[in-house]
């Protein structure tokens, strides 16, 4: 009950929720950017497809495939959704995937704002010339039995060979099962994937008992550049099976089977080689305490980090300086991105977080 009350009074700020110990996780939210590319084969697949329409479909498949990791992996690994650690400003999470066919895919994730929390990330594979950039924050509200979470921000996929951009909006979600102490995520509403080539996918989500009676249900439609023509409809479960219907030929076939795909684990440097501002090293003591449910140590170690941060902010204020983000900068969005956002009919953000790759590569942090 205390937990539910804390949810009800959290006023949109997820970090202020006090969750019971068994719902705490020792993983920081800055790590969650990795869920975008744990299937490197699907991530690079669009770069090898010459046909625009087929390519847009491959992007959609990759996107659908990321959902299982993004939204169900805590349940699968830990038995329920968990409350992640609240990243501090400047916290970094770095890693890479090494796979035989795709080569190296790099992840740079940075906490670029603490209040409100915002995480920015870049994921890229140079061998295939593909890059994903994005940033996100969350706005929460509580309604009788559910915690509703709206995501702020977006992701942009860039394919070098075709100089093509995909603007990806983020789904709204809610957390159910709170009353039973077994929270899980369900997606709702829509997301949009708008390509600079004109192709556009719209994905609608629902849970138990809406389209199909099954959890994690979606229905996606892929449209040709001229708005009216629907090319494909895909439906099924994003955590399971889905099928695709070709609207012109009226034929259907398998689209994606999430149960057949194994995620590729991200390679993260051993703690001793990490900088002190890298997520796993910084939170090491808290994470260990979470594992053994040592509530006092969790509290003590968390407070150390929080106080250190407070000191830093105080010092900056005294010196009249602002915290320098490590590898991302907030810029006015004037480029191709603004164009895709406009194509998509969404209000482009005035300022967006962009990766500064040169800055990253100049730093020892880039030695992964
Ligand atoms: C972060 C960005 C990722 C997708 C994603 C997945 C799960 C979300 C998480 C985001 C934000 C934080 C989140 C989490 C599920 C539960 C957790 C909303 C959007 C909240 C803070 C936990 C509240 C405490 C409990 C009731 C479990 O790409």
mmCIF file of C-alpha atoms and ligand atoms in Angstrom:
data_model
loop_
_atom_site.group_PDB
_atom_site.id
_atom_site.type_symbol
_atom_site.label_atom_id
_atom_site.label_comp_id
_atom_site.label_asym_id
_atom_site.label_seq_id
_atom_site.Cartn_x
_atom_site.Cartn_y
_atom_site.Cartn_z
ATOM 1 C CA UNK A 1 0.000 0.000 0.000
ATOM 2 C CA UNK A 2 2.855 2.367 0.819
ATOM 3 C CA UNK A 3 4.218 1.612 -2.622
ATOM 4 C CA UNK A 4 0.894 2.311 -4.341
ATOM 5 C CA UNK A 5 0.590 5.535 -2.403
ATOM 6 C CA UNK A 6 4.081 6.571 -3.418
ATOM 7 C CA UNK A 7 3.082 5.921 -7.045
ATOM 8 C CA UNK A 8 -0.035 8.008 -6.708
ATOM 9 C CA UNK A 9 1.951 10.914 -5.306
ATOM 10 C CA UNK A 10 4.907 10.681 -7.689
ATOM 11 C CA UNK A 11 3.520 13.539 -9.824
ATOM 12 C CA UNK A 12 4.933 12.427 -13.122
ATOM 13 C CA UNK A 13 8.449 11.945 -11.831
ATOM 14 C CA UNK A 14 9.317 8.261 -11.985
ATOM 15 C CA UNK A 15 12.588 8.693 -10.130
ATOM 16 C CA UNK A 16 10.760 9.808 -7.002
ATOM 17 C CA UNK A 17 8.925 6.493 -6.614
ATOM 18 C CA UNK A 18 9.944 4.476 -3.569
ATOM 19 C CA UNK A 19 9.548 0.883 -4.603
ATOM 20 C CA UNK A 20 9.648 -2.098 -2.259
ATOM 21 C CA UNK A 21 13.024 -3.886 -2.247
ATOM 22 C CA UNK A 22 11.858 -6.839 -4.339
ATOM 23 C CA UNK A 23 10.995 -4.488 -7.197
ATOM 24 C CA UNK A 24 14.356 -2.722 -7.238
ATOM 25 C CA UNK A 25 16.868 -3.448 -9.936
ATOM 26 C CA UNK A 26 20.605 -2.914 -9.813
ATOM 27 C CA UNK A 27 20.629 -1.815 -13.443
ATOM 28 C CA UNK A 28 20.628 1.828 -14.375
ATOM 29 C CA UNK A 29 18.161 3.208 -16.892
ATOM 30 C CA UNK A 30 21.088 4.438 -18.979
ATOM 31 C CA UNK A 31 21.632 0.774 -19.977
ATOM 32 C CA UNK A 32 18.217 0.465 -21.589
ATOM 33 C CA UNK A 33 19.461 1.993 -24.851
ATOM 34 C CA UNK A 34 21.045 -1.369 -25.608
ATOM 35 C CA UNK A 35 17.659 -2.913 -26.384
ATOM 36 C CA UNK A 36 17.710 -1.193 -29.772
ATOM 37 C CA UNK A 37 20.432 -3.388 -31.197
ATOM 38 C CA UNK A 38 20.592 -6.713 -29.411
ATOM 39 C CA UNK A 39 19.727 -8.353 -32.710
ATOM 40 C CA UNK A 40 22.575 -6.989 -34.867
ATOM 41 C CA UNK A 41 21.531 -9.027 -37.912
ATOM 42 C CA UNK A 42 18.124 -7.332 -38.072
ATOM 43 C CA UNK A 43 19.679 -3.971 -37.253
ATOM 44 C CA UNK A 44 21.978 -4.008 -40.301
ATOM 45 C CA UNK A 45 19.598 -5.902 -42.610
ATOM 46 C CA UNK A 46 18.013 -2.792 -44.238
ATOM 47 C CA UNK A 47 21.420 -1.656 -45.542
ATOM 48 C CA UNK A 48 21.524 -4.623 -47.916
ATOM 49 C CA UNK A 49 18.138 -4.097 -49.512
ATOM 50 C CA UNK A 50 18.044 -2.079 -52.718
ATOM 51 C CA UNK A 51 14.292 -1.803 -53.073
ATOM 52 C CA UNK A 52 12.876 1.104 -51.029
ATOM 53 C CA UNK A 53 9.668 -0.654 -50.149
ATOM 54 C CA UNK A 54 11.412 -3.852 -49.053
ATOM 55 C CA UNK A 55 13.851 -1.740 -47.081
ATOM 56 C CA UNK A 56 11.105 0.077 -45.221
ATOM 57 C CA UNK A 57 9.697 -3.331 -44.371
ATOM 58 C CA UNK A 58 13.063 -4.514 -43.045
ATOM 59 C CA UNK A 59 13.267 -1.432 -40.830
ATOM 60 C CA UNK A 60 9.802 -2.201 -39.528
ATOM 61 C CA UNK A 61 10.798 -5.804 -38.819
ATOM 62 C CA UNK A 62 13.871 -4.707 -36.886
ATOM 63 C CA UNK A 63 11.780 -2.232 -34.891
ATOM 64 C CA UNK A 64 9.138 -4.842 -33.994
ATOM 65 C CA UNK A 65 11.939 -7.213 -33.023
ATOM 66 C CA UNK A 66 13.418 -4.713 -30.534
ATOM 67 C CA UNK A 67 10.186 -4.518 -28.528
ATOM 68 C CA UNK A 68 10.555 -7.853 -26.787
ATOM 69 C CA UNK A 69 13.891 -6.894 -25.239
ATOM 70 C CA UNK A 70 12.801 -3.328 -24.491
ATOM 71 C CA UNK A 71 9.600 -4.219 -22.717
ATOM 72 C CA UNK A 72 9.617 -7.844 -21.527
ATOM 73 C CA UNK A 73 13.233 -8.716 -20.761
ATOM 74 C CA UNK A 74 13.064 -7.841 -17.047
ATOM 75 C CA UNK A 75 10.023 -10.072 -16.660
ATOM 76 C CA UNK A 76 11.768 -12.887 -18.449
ATOM 77 C CA UNK A 77 15.035 -12.599 -16.570
ATOM 78 C CA UNK A 78 13.832 -11.431 -13.152
ATOM 79 C CA UNK A 79 10.182 -12.462 -12.907
ATOM 80 C CA UNK A 80 8.675 -8.983 -13.043
ATOM 81 C CA UNK A 81 9.274 -5.447 -14.233
ATOM 82 C CA UNK A 82 11.737 -3.647 -11.980
ATOM 83 C CA UNK A 83 12.530 -0.125 -10.954
ATOM 84 C CA UNK A 84 15.830 0.757 -12.617
ATOM 85 C CA UNK A 85 18.461 2.937 -10.942
ATOM 86 C CA UNK A 86 18.054 6.603 -11.660
ATOM 87 C CA UNK A 87 21.100 7.646 -13.715
ATOM 88 C CA UNK A 88 23.181 10.630 -12.609
ATOM 89 C CA UNK A 89 24.127 13.438 -14.963
ATOM 90 C CA UNK A 90 27.070 12.399 -17.103
ATOM 91 C CA UNK A 91 26.620 8.695 -16.408
ATOM 92 C CA UNK A 92 27.858 6.675 -19.334
ATOM 93 C CA UNK A 93 27.091 3.204 -20.580
ATOM 94 C CA UNK A 94 29.374 1.888 -23.305
ATOM 95 C CA UNK A 95 29.629 -1.400 -25.062
ATOM 96 C CA UNK A 96 29.819 -3.254 -28.331
ATOM 97 C CA UNK A 97 28.431 -6.263 -30.077
ATOM 98 C CA UNK A 98 30.847 -8.480 -31.957
ATOM 99 C CA UNK A 99 29.230 -10.859 -34.379
ATOM 100 C CA UNK A 100 30.710 -12.876 -37.160
ATOM 101 C CA UNK A 101 28.600 -11.521 -39.992
ATOM 102 C CA UNK A 102 27.887 -8.001 -38.809
ATOM 103 C CA UNK A 103 31.263 -7.194 -37.274
ATOM 104 C CA UNK A 104 31.331 -4.483 -34.623
ATOM 105 C CA UNK A 105 28.290 -2.496 -33.524
ATOM 106 C CA UNK A 106 29.008 0.227 -30.968
ATOM 107 C CA UNK A 107 26.772 1.638 -28.253
ATOM 108 C CA UNK A 108 27.284 4.994 -26.538
ATOM 109 C CA UNK A 109 24.599 5.910 -24.013
ATOM 110 C CA UNK A 110 24.795 9.004 -21.819
ATOM 111 C CA UNK A 111 22.578 10.589 -19.201
ATOM 112 C CA UNK A 112 22.318 14.113 -20.574
ATOM 113 C CA UNK A 113 19.801 15.440 -18.080
ATOM 114 C CA UNK A 114 19.012 14.476 -14.516
ATOM 115 C CA UNK A 115 15.989 16.621 -13.873
ATOM 116 C CA UNK A 116 13.947 15.710 -15.844
ATOM 117 C CA UNK A 117 15.818 12.487 -16.646
ATOM 118 C CA UNK A 118 16.888 12.212 -20.290
ATOM 119 C CA UNK A 119 19.109 9.546 -21.814
ATOM 120 C CA UNK A 120 20.740 10.052 -25.219
ATOM 121 C CA UNK A 121 22.369 7.314 -27.261
ATOM 122 C CA UNK A 122 24.072 6.420 -30.499
ATOM 123 C CA UNK A 123 24.436 2.946 -31.941
ATOM 124 C CA UNK A 124 26.423 2.391 -35.108
ATOM 125 C CA UNK A 125 27.918 -0.217 -37.356
ATOM 126 C CA UNK A 126 30.455 1.198 -39.816
ATOM 127 C CA UNK A 127 30.910 -1.959 -41.855
ATOM 128 C CA UNK A 128 27.285 -1.694 -42.931
ATOM 129 C CA UNK A 129 26.955 2.077 -42.680
ATOM 130 C CA UNK A 130 24.018 2.279 -40.325
ATOM 131 C CA UNK A 131 23.485 4.462 -37.289
ATOM 132 C CA UNK A 132 20.714 4.946 -34.762
ATOM 133 C CA UNK A 133 20.532 8.034 -32.607
ATOM 134 C CA UNK A 134 17.948 9.010 -30.124
ATOM 135 C CA UNK A 135 17.054 10.314 -26.725
ATOM 136 C CA UNK A 136 14.229 9.687 -24.338
ATOM 137 C CA UNK A 137 12.611 10.672 -21.132
ATOM 138 C CA UNK A 138 9.395 9.608 -19.426
ATOM 139 C CA UNK A 139 6.333 11.368 -18.101
ATOM 140 C CA UNK A 140 4.254 9.324 -15.701
ATOM 141 C CA UNK A 141 0.777 9.517 -14.278
ATOM 142 C CA UNK A 142 -1.107 7.188 -12.000
ATOM 143 C CA UNK A 143 -4.667 5.997 -12.563
ATOM 144 C CA UNK A 144 -6.501 3.701 -10.135
ATOM 145 C CA UNK A 145 -4.550 0.513 -10.815
ATOM 146 C CA UNK A 146 -2.016 1.481 -13.430
ATOM 147 C CA UNK A 147 1.052 3.558 -13.881
ATOM 148 C CA UNK A 148 0.908 5.298 -17.249
ATOM 149 C CA UNK A 149 4.133 6.295 -18.914
ATOM 150 C CA UNK A 150 4.413 8.576 -21.883
ATOM 151 C CA UNK A 151 7.765 8.627 -23.596
ATOM 152 C CA UNK A 152 9.322 11.879 -24.692
ATOM 153 C CA UNK A 153 11.912 11.950 -27.471
ATOM 154 C CA UNK A 154 12.437 9.916 -30.601
ATOM 155 C CA UNK A 155 14.936 7.772 -32.443
ATOM 156 C CA UNK A 156 16.407 8.298 -35.888
ATOM 157 C CA UNK A 157 17.865 5.584 -38.036
ATOM 158 C CA UNK A 158 20.265 6.614 -40.794
ATOM 159 C CA UNK A 159 21.344 4.400 -43.676
ATOM 160 C CA UNK A 160 24.423 5.841 -45.302
ATOM 161 C CA UNK A 161 24.326 4.011 -48.626
ATOM 162 C CA UNK A 162 20.905 5.394 -49.512
ATOM 163 C CA UNK A 163 21.246 8.602 -47.513
ATOM 164 C CA UNK A 164 17.949 7.645 -45.968
ATOM 165 C CA UNK A 165 16.476 8.620 -42.599
ATOM 166 C CA UNK A 166 13.784 6.993 -40.524
ATOM 167 C CA UNK A 167 12.086 8.985 -37.810
ATOM 168 C CA UNK A 168 10.799 6.679 -35.070
ATOM 169 C CA UNK A 169 8.417 7.797 -32.374
ATOM 170 C CA UNK A 170 8.260 5.987 -29.032
ATOM 171 C CA UNK A 171 5.261 4.085 -27.678
ATOM 172 C CA UNK A 172 3.211 5.038 -24.684
ATOM 173 C CA UNK A 173 3.097 2.283 -22.088
ATOM 174 C CA UNK A 174 1.470 1.401 -18.841
ATOM 175 C CA UNK A 175 2.423 -0.821 -15.982
ATOM 176 C CA UNK A 176 -0.080 -3.392 -14.781
ATOM 177 C CA UNK A 177 0.046 -5.924 -11.983
ATOM 178 C CA UNK A 178 1.102 -3.349 -9.393
ATOM 179 C CA UNK A 179 -1.485 -4.434 -6.896
ATOM 180 C CA UNK A 180 -0.093 -7.960 -6.939
ATOM 181 C CA UNK A 181 3.495 -6.787 -6.613
ATOM 182 C CA UNK A 182 4.216 -8.299 -10.013
ATOM 183 C CA UNK A 183 4.426 -5.354 -12.399
ATOM 184 C CA UNK A 184 4.706 -5.773 -16.157
ATOM 185 C CA UNK A 185 4.632 -3.450 -19.134
ATOM 186 C CA UNK A 186 1.979 -3.268 -21.802
ATOM 187 C CA UNK A 187 2.212 -0.960 -24.799
ATOM 188 C CA UNK A 188 -0.618 1.231 -25.975
ATOM 189 C CA UNK A 189 -1.489 3.782 -28.641
ATOM 190 C CA UNK A 190 0.698 4.169 -31.700
ATOM 191 C CA UNK A 191 4.166 4.643 -33.023
ATOM 192 C CA UNK A 192 5.229 5.928 -36.343
ATOM 193 C CA UNK A 193 8.189 5.165 -38.541
ATOM 194 C CA UNK A 194 8.525 7.776 -41.241
ATOM 195 C CA UNK A 195 11.177 7.367 -43.902
ATOM 196 C CA UNK A 196 12.704 10.236 -45.853
ATOM 197 C CA UNK A 197 11.879 8.088 -48.912
ATOM 198 C CA UNK A 198 8.209 8.705 -48.182
ATOM 199 C CA UNK A 199 7.302 5.245 -46.895
ATOM 200 C CA UNK A 200 5.553 5.300 -43.595
ATOM 201 C CA UNK A 201 4.618 2.661 -41.049
ATOM 202 C CA UNK A 202 2.068 3.123 -38.344
ATOM 203 C CA UNK A 203 2.004 0.628 -35.490
ATOM 204 C CA UNK A 204 -0.904 0.277 -33.114
ATOM 205 C CA UNK A 205 -0.566 -1.537 -29.796
ATOM 206 C CA UNK A 206 -2.947 -3.243 -27.467
ATOM 207 C CA UNK A 207 -3.010 -5.715 -24.652
ATOM 208 C CA UNK A 208 -5.261 -8.498 -23.513
ATOM 209 C CA UNK A 209 -8.739 -8.348 -24.882
ATOM 210 C CA UNK A 210 -8.577 -5.523 -27.392
ATOM 211 C CA UNK A 211 -7.763 -6.760 -30.918
ATOM 212 C CA UNK A 212 -7.189 -10.367 -30.069
ATOM 213 C CA UNK A 213 -7.441 -11.207 -26.406
ATOM 214 C CA UNK A 214 -3.708 -11.707 -26.286
ATOM 215 C CA UNK A 215 -1.065 -9.652 -24.548
ATOM 216 C CA UNK A 216 1.542 -7.644 -26.487
ATOM 217 C CA UNK A 217 -0.575 -7.362 -29.601
ATOM 218 C CA UNK A 218 0.144 -5.004 -32.475
ATOM 219 C CA UNK A 219 -1.141 -4.125 -35.884
ATOM 220 C CA UNK A 220 1.174 -2.334 -38.277
ATOM 221 C CA UNK A 221 0.398 -0.771 -41.620
ATOM 222 C CA UNK A 222 2.960 0.147 -44.213
ATOM 223 C CA UNK A 223 1.958 2.880 -46.638
ATOM 224 C CA UNK A 224 3.473 3.914 -49.954
ATOM 225 C CA UNK A 225 4.645 7.527 -50.273
ATOM 226 C CA UNK A 226 1.285 8.537 -51.663
ATOM 227 C CA UNK A 227 -0.657 8.443 -48.445
ATOM 228 C CA UNK A 228 -3.695 6.527 -49.646
ATOM 229 C CA UNK A 229 -2.071 3.289 -50.688
ATOM 230 C CA UNK A 230 -1.770 0.664 -48.029
ATOM 231 C CA UNK A 231 0.835 -1.908 -49.010
ATOM 232 C CA UNK A 232 1.018 -4.311 -46.087
ATOM 233 C CA UNK A 233 -0.744 -5.065 -42.851
ATOM 234 C CA UNK A 234 1.157 -6.944 -40.201
ATOM 235 C CA UNK A 235 -0.454 -8.282 -37.095
ATOM 236 C CA UNK A 236 0.327 -10.524 -34.187
ATOM 237 C CA UNK A 237 2.265 -10.372 -30.957
ATOM 238 C CA UNK A 238 5.503 -8.422 -30.762
ATOM 239 C CA UNK A 239 6.757 -10.817 -28.105
ATOM 240 C CA UNK A 240 5.696 -13.801 -30.221
ATOM 241 C CA UNK A 241 4.533 -14.430 -33.746
ATOM 242 C CA UNK A 242 3.300 -12.078 -36.429
ATOM 243 C CA UNK A 243 2.101 -12.421 -39.998
ATOM 244 C CA UNK A 244 2.116 -10.065 -42.939
ATOM 245 C CA UNK A 245 -0.611 -9.550 -45.508
ATOM 246 C CA UNK A 246 0.283 -8.120 -48.887
ATOM 247 C CA UNK A 247 -2.748 -5.922 -49.554
ATOM 248 C CA UNK A 248 -2.347 -5.977 -53.339
ATOM 249 C CA UNK A 249 -1.888 -9.704 -53.755
ATOM 250 C CA UNK A 250 -4.088 -10.581 -50.824
ATOM 251 C CA UNK A 251 -1.611 -13.179 -49.721
ATOM 252 C CA UNK A 252 -0.204 -13.670 -46.250
ATOM 253 C CA UNK A 253 3.012 -15.085 -44.862
ATOM 254 C CA UNK A 254 5.103 -15.178 -41.712
ATOM 255 C CA UNK A 255 6.616 -11.839 -40.666
ATOM 256 C CA UNK A 256 8.584 -12.349 -37.476
ATOM 257 C CA UNK A 257 8.895 -14.899 -34.712
ATOM 258 C CA UNK A 258 10.331 -13.356 -31.567
ATOM 259 C CA UNK A 259 10.684 -16.722 -29.893
ATOM 260 C CA UNK A 260 13.166 -17.873 -32.545
ATOM 261 C CA UNK A 261 15.565 -14.962 -32.238
ATOM 262 C CA UNK A 262 18.281 -14.981 -29.626
ATOM 263 C CA UNK A 263 19.663 -11.703 -28.427
ATOM 264 C CA UNK A 264 23.385 -11.131 -28.753
ATOM 265 C CA UNK A 265 24.839 -10.033 -25.414
ATOM 266 C CA UNK A 266 26.555 -6.667 -25.349
ATOM 267 C CA UNK A 267 30.239 -6.715 -24.470
ATOM 268 C CA UNK A 268 31.025 -4.289 -21.662
ATOM 269 C CA UNK A 269 34.531 -3.654 -20.357
ATOM 270 C CA UNK A 270 35.430 -5.246 -17.016
ATOM 271 C CA UNK A 271 34.724 -2.906 -14.087
ATOM 272 C CA UNK A 272 38.403 -2.288 -13.325
ATOM 273 C CA UNK A 273 38.922 -0.894 -16.824
ATOM 274 C CA UNK A 274 35.908 1.381 -16.654
ATOM 275 C CA UNK A 275 36.001 5.082 -15.829
ATOM 276 C CA UNK A 276 34.364 6.040 -12.529
ATOM 277 C CA UNK A 277 31.480 7.706 -14.377
ATOM 278 C CA UNK A 278 30.622 4.515 -16.249
ATOM 279 C CA UNK A 279 27.347 3.077 -15.113
ATOM 280 C CA UNK A 280 28.229 -0.381 -13.850
ATOM 281 C CA UNK A 281 31.339 0.791 -12.062
ATOM 282 C CA UNK A 282 29.611 3.760 -10.450
ATOM 283 C CA UNK A 283 26.669 1.667 -9.233
ATOM 284 C CA UNK A 284 28.646 -1.475 -8.374
ATOM 285 C CA UNK A 285 28.064 -1.328 -4.617
ATOM 286 C CA UNK A 286 24.392 -0.522 -5.005
ATOM 287 C CA UNK A 287 23.939 -3.343 -7.515
ATOM 288 C CA UNK A 288 25.558 -5.883 -5.186
ATOM 289 C CA UNK A 289 23.406 -4.686 -2.287
ATOM 290 C CA UNK A 290 20.282 -4.983 -4.477
ATOM 291 C CA UNK A 291 21.196 -8.556 -5.287
ATOM 292 C CA UNK A 292 21.320 -9.550 -1.639
ATOM 293 C CA UNK A 293 18.440 -7.185 -0.756
ATOM 294 C CA UNK A 294 20.535 -5.327 1.757
ATOM 295 C CA UNK A 295 18.308 -2.308 2.040
ATOM 296 C CA UNK A 296 20.578 -0.306 4.358
ATOM 297 C CA UNK A 297 23.584 -0.587 2.072
ATOM 298 C CA UNK A 298 21.430 0.268 -0.946
ATOM 299 C CA UNK A 299 20.407 3.427 0.842
ATOM 300 C CA UNK A 300 23.898 4.351 2.047
ATOM 301 C CA UNK A 301 25.553 3.771 -1.321
ATOM 302 C CA UNK A 302 22.832 5.551 -3.264
ATOM 303 C CA UNK A 303 23.072 8.542 -0.976
ATOM 304 C CA UNK A 304 26.836 8.736 -1.553
ATOM 305 C CA UNK A 305 26.272 9.120 -5.278
ATOM 306 C CA UNK A 306 23.434 11.572 -4.808
ATOM 307 C CA UNK A 307 25.439 13.737 -2.411
ATOM 308 C CA UNK A 308 28.415 13.740 -4.723
ATOM 309 C CA UNK A 309 26.130 14.938 -7.508
ATOM 310 C CA UNK A 310 24.659 17.623 -5.291
ATOM 311 C CA UNK A 311 28.169 18.840 -4.481
ATOM 312 C CA UNK A 312 29.055 18.974 -8.164
ATOM 313 C CA UNK A 313 25.942 21.001 -9.010
ATOM 314 C CA UNK A 314 26.658 23.373 -6.143
ATOM 315 C CA UNK A 315 30.211 23.910 -7.312
ATOM 316 C CA UNK A 316 29.055 24.558 -10.871
ATOM 317 C CA UNK A 317 26.596 27.121 -9.627
ATOM 318 C CA UNK A 318 29.255 28.890 -7.604
ATOM 319 C CA UNK A 319 31.598 28.950 -10.559
ATOM 320 C CA UNK A 320 28.844 29.973 -12.949
ATOM 321 C CA UNK A 321 29.456 27.043 -15.276
ATOM 322 C CA UNK A 322 27.166 24.379 -16.686
ATOM 323 C CA UNK A 323 27.861 20.681 -16.822
ATOM 324 C CA UNK A 324 29.504 19.722 -20.119
ATOM 325 C CA UNK A 325 27.804 16.717 -21.662
ATOM 326 C CA UNK A 326 30.414 14.233 -22.716
ATOM 327 C CA UNK A 327 29.385 13.085 -26.179
ATOM 328 C CA UNK A 328 26.041 14.656 -26.975
ATOM 329 C CA UNK A 329 24.990 18.211 -27.604
ATOM 330 C CA UNK A 330 21.643 19.931 -27.638
ATOM 331 C CA UNK A 331 21.271 21.556 -31.031
ATOM 332 C CA UNK A 332 18.629 23.279 -33.046
ATOM 333 C CA UNK A 333 17.154 20.790 -35.425
ATOM 334 C CA UNK A 334 17.545 22.220 -38.907
ATOM 335 C CA UNK A 335 18.717 19.190 -40.841
ATOM 336 C CA UNK A 336 17.072 16.294 -42.640
ATOM 337 C CA UNK A 337 15.527 15.244 -39.375
ATOM 338 C CA UNK A 338 13.256 18.179 -39.271
ATOM 339 C CA UNK A 339 12.147 17.260 -42.763
ATOM 340 C CA UNK A 340 11.215 13.685 -41.827
ATOM 341 C CA UNK A 341 9.425 14.908 -38.752
ATOM 342 C CA UNK A 342 7.443 17.224 -40.983
ATOM 343 C CA UNK A 343 6.757 14.408 -43.441
ATOM 344 C CA UNK A 344 5.507 12.405 -40.499
ATOM 345 C CA UNK A 345 3.221 15.227 -39.524
ATOM 346 C CA UNK A 346 4.714 15.466 -36.060
ATOM 347 C CA UNK A 347 5.783 18.675 -34.429
ATOM 348 C CA UNK A 348 9.594 18.524 -34.569
ATOM 349 C CA UNK A 349 11.351 19.180 -31.270
ATOM 350 C CA UNK A 350 12.912 22.620 -31.215
ATOM 351 C CA UNK A 351 16.155 21.251 -29.926
ATOM 352 C CA UNK A 352 17.442 17.720 -30.164
ATOM 353 C CA UNK A 353 20.301 15.777 -28.584
ATOM 354 C CA UNK A 354 22.867 14.800 -31.201
ATOM 355 C CA UNK A 355 25.878 12.547 -30.921
ATOM 356 C CA UNK A 356 29.274 14.162 -31.291
ATOM 357 C CA UNK A 357 31.220 11.278 -32.699
ATOM 358 C CA UNK A 358 34.494 13.192 -33.043
ATOM 359 C CA UNK A 359 34.430 14.032 -29.335
ATOM 360 C CA UNK A 360 33.811 10.389 -28.493
ATOM 361 C CA UNK A 361 36.583 9.116 -30.720
ATOM 362 C CA UNK A 362 39.083 11.577 -29.299
ATOM 363 C CA UNK A 363 38.431 10.189 -25.830
ATOM 364 C CA UNK A 364 39.924 7.054 -24.241
ATOM 365 C CA UNK A 365 36.298 6.044 -23.595
ATOM 366 C CA UNK A 366 36.100 4.982 -27.237
ATOM 367 C CA UNK A 367 38.539 2.127 -26.582
ATOM 368 C CA UNK A 368 35.991 -0.591 -26.146
HETATM 369 C C1 LIG B 1 13.150 3.347 -21.078
HETATM 370 C C2 LIG B 1 13.560 3.466 -22.536
HETATM 371 C C3 LIG B 1 13.605 2.102 -23.193
HETATM 372 C C4 LIG B 1 12.263 1.424 -23.076
HETATM 373 C C5 LIG B 1 11.779 1.374 -21.655
HETATM 374 C C6 LIG B 1 11.349 0.198 -21.151
HETATM 375 C C7 LIG B 1 10.766 0.031 -19.828
HETATM 376 C C8 LIG B 1 10.492 1.327 -19.090
HETATM 377 C C9 LIG B 1 11.640 2.310 -19.337
HETATM 378 C C10 LIG B 1 11.782 2.639 -20.858
HETATM 379 C C11 LIG B 1 11.500 3.579 -18.465
HETATM 380 C C12 LIG B 1 11.335 3.251 -16.984
HETATM 381 C C13 LIG B 1 10.159 2.300 -16.730
HETATM 382 C C14 LIG B 1 10.408 1.054 -17.582
HETATM 383 C C15 LIG B 1 9.379 0.076 -17.093
HETATM 384 C C16 LIG B 1 9.281 0.366 -15.600
HETATM 385 C C17 LIG B 1 10.089 1.647 -15.326
HETATM 386 C C18 LIG B 1 8.865 3.003 -17.080
HETATM 387 C C19 LIG B 1 10.663 3.536 -21.345
HETATM 388 C C20 LIG B 1 9.529 2.462 -14.156
HETATM 389 C C21 LIG B 1 10.424 3.640 -13.763
HETATM 390 C C22 LIG B 1 9.425 1.550 -12.935
HETATM 391 C C23 LIG B 1 8.433 1.994 -11.919
HETATM 392 C C24 LIG B 1 8.469 1.074 -10.718
HETATM 393 C C25 LIG B 1 7.625 -0.159 -10.820
HETATM 394 C C26 LIG B 1 6.193 0.036 -10.727
HETATM 395 C C27 LIG B 1 8.092 -1.369 -11.498
HETATM 396 O O1 LIG B 1 13.975 2.226 -24.545
#
